[in-house]
Coordinates of C-alpha atoms and ligand atoms in Angstrom, one line a residue:
M3 CA 104.9 112.3 93.7
A4 CA 106.8 115.7 92.7
Y5 CA 108.9 114.7 90.1
P6 CA 109.8 114.2 87.2
K7 CA 107.4 117.2 86.6
V8 CA 106.2 119.0 83.5
I9 CA 105.9 122.7 83.8
L10 CA 103.7 124.9 81.2
N11 CA 103.8 127.9 81.1
L12 CA 99.8 129.5 80.0
D13 CA 101.0 133.1 80.0
Y14 CA 103.4 132.2 77.4
I15 CA 101.0 130.0 75.6
E16 CA 98.5 132.5 75.6
A17 CA 100.9 135.3 74.5
N18 CA 102.1 133.1 71.7
T19 CA 98.3 132.0 70.6
G20 CA 98.1 136.2 70.6
V21 CA 100.9 136.9 68.1
I22 CA 99.9 134.4 65.5
A23 CA 96.0 135.1 66.0
H24 CA 97.3 138.6 65.1
H25 CA 99.0 137.4 61.6
C26 CA 95.7 135.3 60.9
R27 CA 93.4 138.0 61.6
R28 CA 95.5 140.5 59.2
H29 CA 95.1 137.5 56.2
A30 CA 91.3 136.9 57.4
I31 CA 92.5 133.8 58.5
Q32 CA 90.6 131.6 61.2
L33 CA 93.1 129.9 64.1
V34 CA 92.5 126.7 65.0
G35 CA 94.2 125.9 68.0
V36 CA 95.7 122.4 68.1
T37 CA 95.8 120.8 71.8
K38 CA 97.3 117.2 70.8
V39 CA 100.9 117.7 72.2
C40 CA 99.4 118.4 75.3
C41 CA 96.9 115.5 75.2
G42 CA 93.9 118.1 75.0
S43 CA 94.7 119.9 78.2
P44 CA 92.1 121.8 79.3
E45 CA 94.4 124.1 81.0
V46 CA 96.5 124.7 77.7
A47 CA 93.2 124.9 75.5
G48 CA 92.2 127.7 78.0
A49 CA 94.9 129.8 77.3
M50 CA 94.7 129.3 73.4
L51 CA 91.0 130.4 74.0
R52 CA 92.5 133.6 75.9
G53 CA 95.0 134.3 72.8
G54 CA 92.5 134.1 70.1
A55 CA 91.8 130.7 69.0
E56 CA 88.6 130.1 67.7
I57 CA 88.1 126.6 67.3
L58 CA 89.8 123.7 69.1
A59 CA 91.2 120.6 67.7
D60 CA 92.6 117.1 68.8
S61 CA 93.6 113.9 67.3
R62 CA 91.7 112.2 69.5
L63 CA 88.4 111.8 70.5
D64 CA 89.0 111.3 74.6
N65 CA 90.9 114.5 74.3
L66 CA 87.9 116.3 72.4
A67 CA 85.9 114.9 75.3
K68 CA 87.7 116.2 78.1
L69 CA 87.8 119.5 76.7
R70 CA 83.9 119.4 76.5
R71 CA 84.0 117.9 80.0
A72 CA 85.8 121.0 81.1
G73 CA 83.2 123.1 79.8
I74 CA 84.8 124.3 76.6
T75 CA 82.1 126.0 74.3
V76 CA 84.0 126.8 70.9
P77 CA 83.5 124.2 68.1
L78 CA 85.6 120.9 68.5
M79 CA 87.5 119.5 65.4
L80 CA 89.0 116.0 65.2
L81 CA 92.3 115.9 63.1
R82 CA 92.8 112.5 62.6
L83 CA 90.7 110.6 60.4
P84 CA 88.0 108.9 62.2
M85 CA 88.3 105.0 62.5
V86 CA 84.5 103.9 60.9
T87 CA 84.2 102.2 64.5
E88 CA 83.8 105.2 66.1
A89 CA 81.4 107.0 63.8
Q90 CA 79.2 107.6 66.5
D91 CA 81.2 109.2 68.7
V92 CA 82.9 111.4 66.3
V93 CA 79.4 112.9 65.7
S94 CA 78.8 113.3 69.2
L95 CA 81.9 114.5 70.6
A96 CA 83.2 116.5 67.2
D97 CA 81.8 119.4 65.5
I98 CA 84.0 119.3 62.3
S99 CA 85.7 116.0 61.0
L100 CA 88.5 116.0 58.6
N101 CA 88.1 113.0 56.1
S102 CA 89.3 111.2 52.8
E103 CA 87.2 107.7 52.7
V104 CA 83.8 107.2 51.3
K105 CA 82.9 104.2 53.6
T106 CA 83.7 106.6 56.7
L107 CA 81.4 109.3 55.5
R108 CA 78.6 107.1 54.9
A109 CA 79.0 105.9 58.1
L110 CA 79.1 109.6 59.8
S111 CA 76.2 110.1 57.6
T112 CA 74.1 107.2 59.1
A113 CA 75.1 108.3 62.8
A114 CA 74.7 112.1 62.4
T115 CA 71.1 111.4 61.2
R116 CA 70.4 108.8 63.7
L117 CA 71.7 111.5 66.2
N118 CA 69.5 114.2 64.5
K119 CA 72.7 116.3 63.8
K120 CA 74.5 118.0 61.0
H121 CA 78.1 116.9 61.2
R122 CA 80.3 119.0 59.3
V123 CA 82.8 117.9 57.2
I124 CA 86.2 119.3 55.7
L125 CA 87.6 116.7 52.8
M126 CA 91.5 116.5 53.0
V127 CA 93.5 116.7 49.8
D128 CA 97.0 115.5 49.4
L129 CA 99.2 118.1 47.8
G130 CA 102.4 115.9 47.8
D131 CA 102.9 115.2 51.6
L132 CA 101.7 111.6 51.1
R133 CA 100.0 111.4 54.7
E134 CA 96.2 111.6 54.5
G135 CA 94.1 113.2 51.7
L136 CA 92.6 112.4 48.4
L137 CA 95.1 112.9 45.2
P138 CA 93.4 116.0 43.7
S139 CA 93.1 113.7 40.5
T140 CA 90.3 111.4 42.5
A141 CA 88.9 114.3 44.7
E142 CA 85.9 115.2 42.3
K143 CA 85.0 111.4 41.8
V144 CA 84.9 110.8 45.6
F145 CA 82.9 114.4 46.1
K146 CA 80.3 113.4 43.8
K147 CA 79.8 110.1 46.0
V148 CA 79.6 111.8 49.2
Y149 CA 78.7 115.4 49.0
R150 CA 74.9 115.0 49.4
L151 CA 75.0 112.5 52.3
P152 CA 72.3 113.2 54.7
G153 CA 73.5 114.4 58.4
L154 CA 76.8 115.8 56.6
E155 CA 77.6 119.4 55.7
F156 CA 80.9 119.7 53.6
I157 CA 82.1 123.1 54.7
G158 CA 85.4 122.9 52.6
L159 CA 88.7 121.5 51.6
G160 CA 92.1 120.6 53.8
T161 CA 95.3 119.8 53.3
N162 CA 98.3 118.5 55.6
F163 CA 102.2 119.4 55.0
A164 CA 105.7 118.4 56.6
C165 CA 104.2 115.2 58.6
Y166 CA 105.2 112.2 56.2
G167 CA 106.8 113.6 53.3
G168 CA 108.4 116.5 54.8
V169 CA 107.0 118.7 52.1
V170 CA 106.8 122.2 52.4
P171 CA 103.7 124.4 51.8
T172 CA 104.3 127.1 49.1
P173 CA 101.9 129.5 47.2
E174 CA 101.9 127.0 44.5
N175 CA 100.5 123.9 46.1
L176 CA 98.2 125.8 48.2
N177 CA 96.8 127.6 45.3
Q178 CA 96.2 123.6 43.9
L179 CA 93.7 123.5 46.9
V180 CA 92.1 126.6 46.1
T181 CA 91.5 125.5 42.0
L182 CA 90.4 122.2 43.3
R183 CA 87.6 124.1 45.6
D184 CA 86.5 126.5 42.6
K185 CA 86.0 123.9 40.5
L186 CA 83.7 121.5 42.6
E187 CA 81.7 124.9 43.7
R188 CA 81.2 125.1 39.9
D189 CA 80.9 121.7 38.9
F190 CA 78.1 120.4 42.0
Q191 CA 76.4 124.0 42.4
V192 CA 77.9 123.6 46.5
R193 CA 79.7 126.4 48.5
L194 CA 82.7 125.2 50.2
P195 CA 83.6 128.1 52.3
V196 CA 86.4 126.5 54.3
L197 CA 90.2 126.3 52.7
S198 CA 92.1 124.7 55.8
G199 CA 96.0 125.4 54.6
G200 CA 97.6 123.3 57.0
N201 CA 99.5 123.5 60.4
S202 CA 102.6 125.0 62.1
S203 CA 104.8 124.6 58.7
S204 CA 102.3 127.1 57.0
I205 CA 103.8 130.2 59.4
P206 CA 106.7 131.2 57.0
L207 CA 104.0 131.7 54.5
L208 CA 101.8 133.7 56.5
L209 CA 104.8 135.3 57.8
S210 CA 105.6 136.4 54.6
G211 CA 102.6 137.5 53.3
Q212 CA 102.7 134.8 50.5
I213 CA 99.6 132.5 51.6
P214 CA 97.2 132.6 48.9
P215 CA 94.3 135.1 50.1
Q216 CA 91.8 132.5 49.4
I217 CA 93.3 130.4 52.3
N218 CA 91.4 131.1 55.5
Q219 CA 91.9 128.9 58.2
L220 CA 95.1 127.3 59.4
R221 CA 95.4 124.6 62.3
I222 CA 98.6 125.1 64.7
G223 CA 99.8 123.4 67.4
E224 CA 103.7 123.3 67.9
G225 CA 103.8 127.2 66.8
I226 CA 101.1 128.2 69.5
I227 CA 103.1 125.7 72.2
L228 CA 106.5 126.0 71.4
G229 CA 106.8 129.3 69.6
R230 CA 108.5 127.8 66.4
E231 CA 107.3 127.2 62.8
T232 CA 108.1 123.4 61.8
I233 CA 109.8 124.1 58.4
H234 CA 113.4 125.1 59.8
R235 CA 112.3 125.2 63.6
N236 CA 112.9 129.0 63.8
P237 CA 111.4 130.9 66.4
I238 CA 108.5 132.8 65.4
P239 CA 109.1 136.4 66.1
G240 CA 107.6 137.9 69.0
T241 CA 107.0 134.6 70.8
C242 CA 108.2 132.8 73.7
Q243 CA 110.2 129.6 73.0
D244 CA 110.5 128.7 77.0
T245 CA 107.3 127.6 77.6
A246 CA 107.8 124.1 78.8
R247 CA 110.3 122.5 81.2
L248 CA 110.8 119.1 82.3
V249 CA 112.4 119.1 86.0
A250 CA 114.0 115.9 87.5
E251 CA 115.2 114.8 90.6
V252 CA 119.2 113.6 91.2
I253 CA 119.8 110.0 92.7
E254 CA 123.1 109.5 92.4
E255 CA 126.2 111.3 91.8
Q256 CA 129.5 109.9 91.4
S257 CA 132.7 109.9 89.2
K258 CA 132.9 107.1 87.0
P259 CA 135.5 106.2 84.1
S260 CA 133.6 107.0 80.4
I261 CA 134.2 103.3 79.1
P262 CA 132.2 100.5 80.3
R263 CA 134.5 97.8 82.1
G264 CA 133.9 94.3 80.9
E265 CA 132.7 92.4 78.1
V266 CA 130.0 95.0 76.2
S267 CA 127.1 93.2 74.4
Q268 CA 123.8 95.3 73.8
D269 CA 122.3 97.5 76.3
A270 CA 118.7 97.8 77.6
F271 CA 117.2 98.4 74.2
G272 CA 119.0 96.2 72.1
E273 CA 121.3 98.5 70.7
H274 CA 125.3 99.0 70.7
P275 CA 126.6 102.0 72.2
V276 CA 130.1 103.3 71.4
F277 CA 131.8 105.1 74.2
I278 CA 134.8 107.4 73.8
D279 CA 137.2 107.4 76.5
R280 CA 137.3 110.9 78.0
G281 CA 138.7 109.5 81.4
E282 CA 137.0 109.9 84.8
R283 CA 133.6 112.1 84.2
C284 CA 131.4 112.8 86.9
R285 CA 128.1 112.0 86.6
A286 CA 124.6 112.5 87.5
I287 CA 121.8 110.1 87.5
L288 CA 118.1 111.6 87.5
A289 CA 114.9 109.4 88.2
V290 CA 113.3 110.0 84.7
G291 CA 113.8 107.8 81.8
R292 CA 112.2 106.8 78.4
Q293 CA 109.3 105.6 80.3
D294 CA 108.4 109.4 80.6
V295 CA 110.2 110.9 78.1
T296 CA 112.3 110.6 75.0
P297 CA 115.8 111.8 75.7
K298 CA 116.3 113.0 72.5
G299 CA 113.5 115.5 73.2
L300 CA 115.5 117.5 76.5
E301 CA 117.7 119.7 75.9
P302 CA 119.5 120.8 79.9
L303 CA 119.0 124.4 80.6
T304 CA 122.4 124.4 82.2
P305 CA 124.9 125.1 79.7
G306 CA 127.5 122.6 79.7
L307 CA 125.8 119.4 80.5
E308 CA 125.6 116.5 78.2
I309 CA 122.8 113.4 78.4
I310 CA 125.4 110.2 77.5
G311 CA 122.6 108.0 78.4
A312 CA 119.1 106.6 79.3
S313 CA 117.0 103.6 80.1
S314 CA 113.5 102.9 81.0
D315 CA 113.9 104.8 84.7
H316 CA 117.2 106.7 84.5
L317 CA 118.7 109.7 82.7
I318 CA 122.6 110.0 82.8
I319 CA 124.3 113.1 82.5
D320 CA 127.5 114.3 82.3
V321 CA 127.7 117.0 85.0
T322 CA 132.0 117.4 84.8
G323 CA 132.9 120.9 86.1
R324 CA 129.0 121.4 87.5
H325 CA 129.0 118.5 90.0
R326 CA 128.5 120.7 93.0
K327 CA 125.2 122.5 91.3
F328 CA 123.9 118.8 91.3
P329 CA 124.1 116.9 94.3
I330 CA 121.7 114.2 95.5
G331 CA 118.0 115.6 96.0
S332 CA 118.2 118.6 93.8
T333 CA 116.7 119.0 90.8
M334 CA 118.1 119.5 87.0
E335 CA 115.8 121.5 84.3
F336 CA 115.7 120.7 80.5
V337 CA 113.7 122.5 77.7
L338 CA 111.3 120.3 76.1
N339 CA 111.2 120.5 72.3
Y340 CA 108.0 118.5 70.4
A341 CA 108.4 115.0 71.0
G342 CA 109.7 115.6 74.2
L343 CA 106.5 117.3 75.2
L344 CA 104.4 114.6 73.8
G345 CA 106.5 112.4 75.9
A346 CA 106.2 114.0 79.0
M347 CA 102.2 115.3 78.6
T348 CA 101.4 111.7 77.8
S349 CA 103.4 109.8 80.7
P350 CA 101.2 109.0 83.5
Y351 CA 104.4 109.4 85.6
V352 CA 105.2 112.7 84.9
E353 CA 103.5 115.5 87.3
K354 CA 101.8 118.3 85.2
E355 CA 102.0 121.8 86.6
F356 CA 100.6 124.7 85.1
L357 CA 102.0 128.0 85.6
Y358 CA 100.0 131.6 85.7
S359 CA 102.0 134.7 86.2
Q360 CA 99.8 136.2 88.8
N361 CA 101.2 134.2 91.0
R362 CA 98.0 131.4 90.4
Q363 CA 99.6 128.3 90.3
G364 CA 97.7 124.7 89.8
T365 CA 98.9 121.2 89.8
V366 CA 97.0 118.5 88.1
K367 CA 97.5 115.1 89.0
P368 CA 97.9 113.0 86.0
Ligands
PLP422 C1 99.0 117.6 64.4 C2 98.2 118.5 63.3 C3 97.9 119.6 63.4 C4 98.9 120.9 64.1 O1 100.4 120.6 63.6 P1 101.4 121.3 64.3 O2 102.9 120.7 63.4 O3 101.5 120.9 65.8 O4 100.8 123.1 64.3 C5 96.8 120.0 61.9 N1 96.5 119.4 61.4 C6 96.5 117.9 61.6 C7 95.5 117.1 60.4 C8 97.1 117.7 62.5 O5 97.4 116.1 62.6

């Protein structure tokens, strides 16, 4: 099996990590490299570590296990709140986890004690985005219940932005994290040295020097892998955006009318597509579909091509004017955005290829 194939350039990912690690170092921030969009790929993780990431993080235990099996020795962080039913595995696979629930923390404490381990915990605080985390008003009450649980070490506070509510990190909301940390340290006579100030949406603040100086950790995935911050999806200066491509093969190339013939009802996904009559168009069908990648995650590399439809296993491209470039058996390349890369990396039908500049090239079977 050769196609569809996702090609990741590890040198670019390493260089992107280097650019972000440089900005982090200037502000005494520890860089956590997030591998989840690449399903915990050890190849991508290696590039992040060469580029300067100090910790690796993923939202799934399976992916953390994959990283450990590959011989990676840096601390591993679980990003998604643990399921209470997987407490034992969390403690054995992750060095650090992000938490907001007393019941789960108690389970982690029991598991850690049983395994004779100290599990490090970052308590998550919701500063407005409304995904995970304690509201600042309840954090103190919850902290009181959990901070002395055996087997756990509370190392700091964390927060997340721009995931559910699309809330933008600012000096003001990040300073709430600092204030809360200072209050907990004072009231409970503890040390909470880590302030984990968000994901790639915090990169604009980092670049403009507006990130509060007490913030000393960022968890970055998209910024490293696709070279974009996630507030406006602008390129990060000095990074490369062309790190990930999808390649698919042409299986039909014919001219057809642009309006379906016959009575029109639903498409394969229960939607009612609308068609505009543009006359006869030359179209290529590619052997790739929604089982491999979301069509919205793809942008054709060749200008002038347009994705006009997708079903489970087919992608239809208007190639009018450029059809000579795409005969049967040829391939077409697409640039991937975050959603496209996530799907392509997750689909077992998509081959994964990793490029290194020194003409080393490795292909990993899915
Ligand atoms: C996914 C995730 C990140 C990384 O997000 P990016 O936008 O890819 O940088 C950081 N923290 C948490 C909790 C996450 O779930």
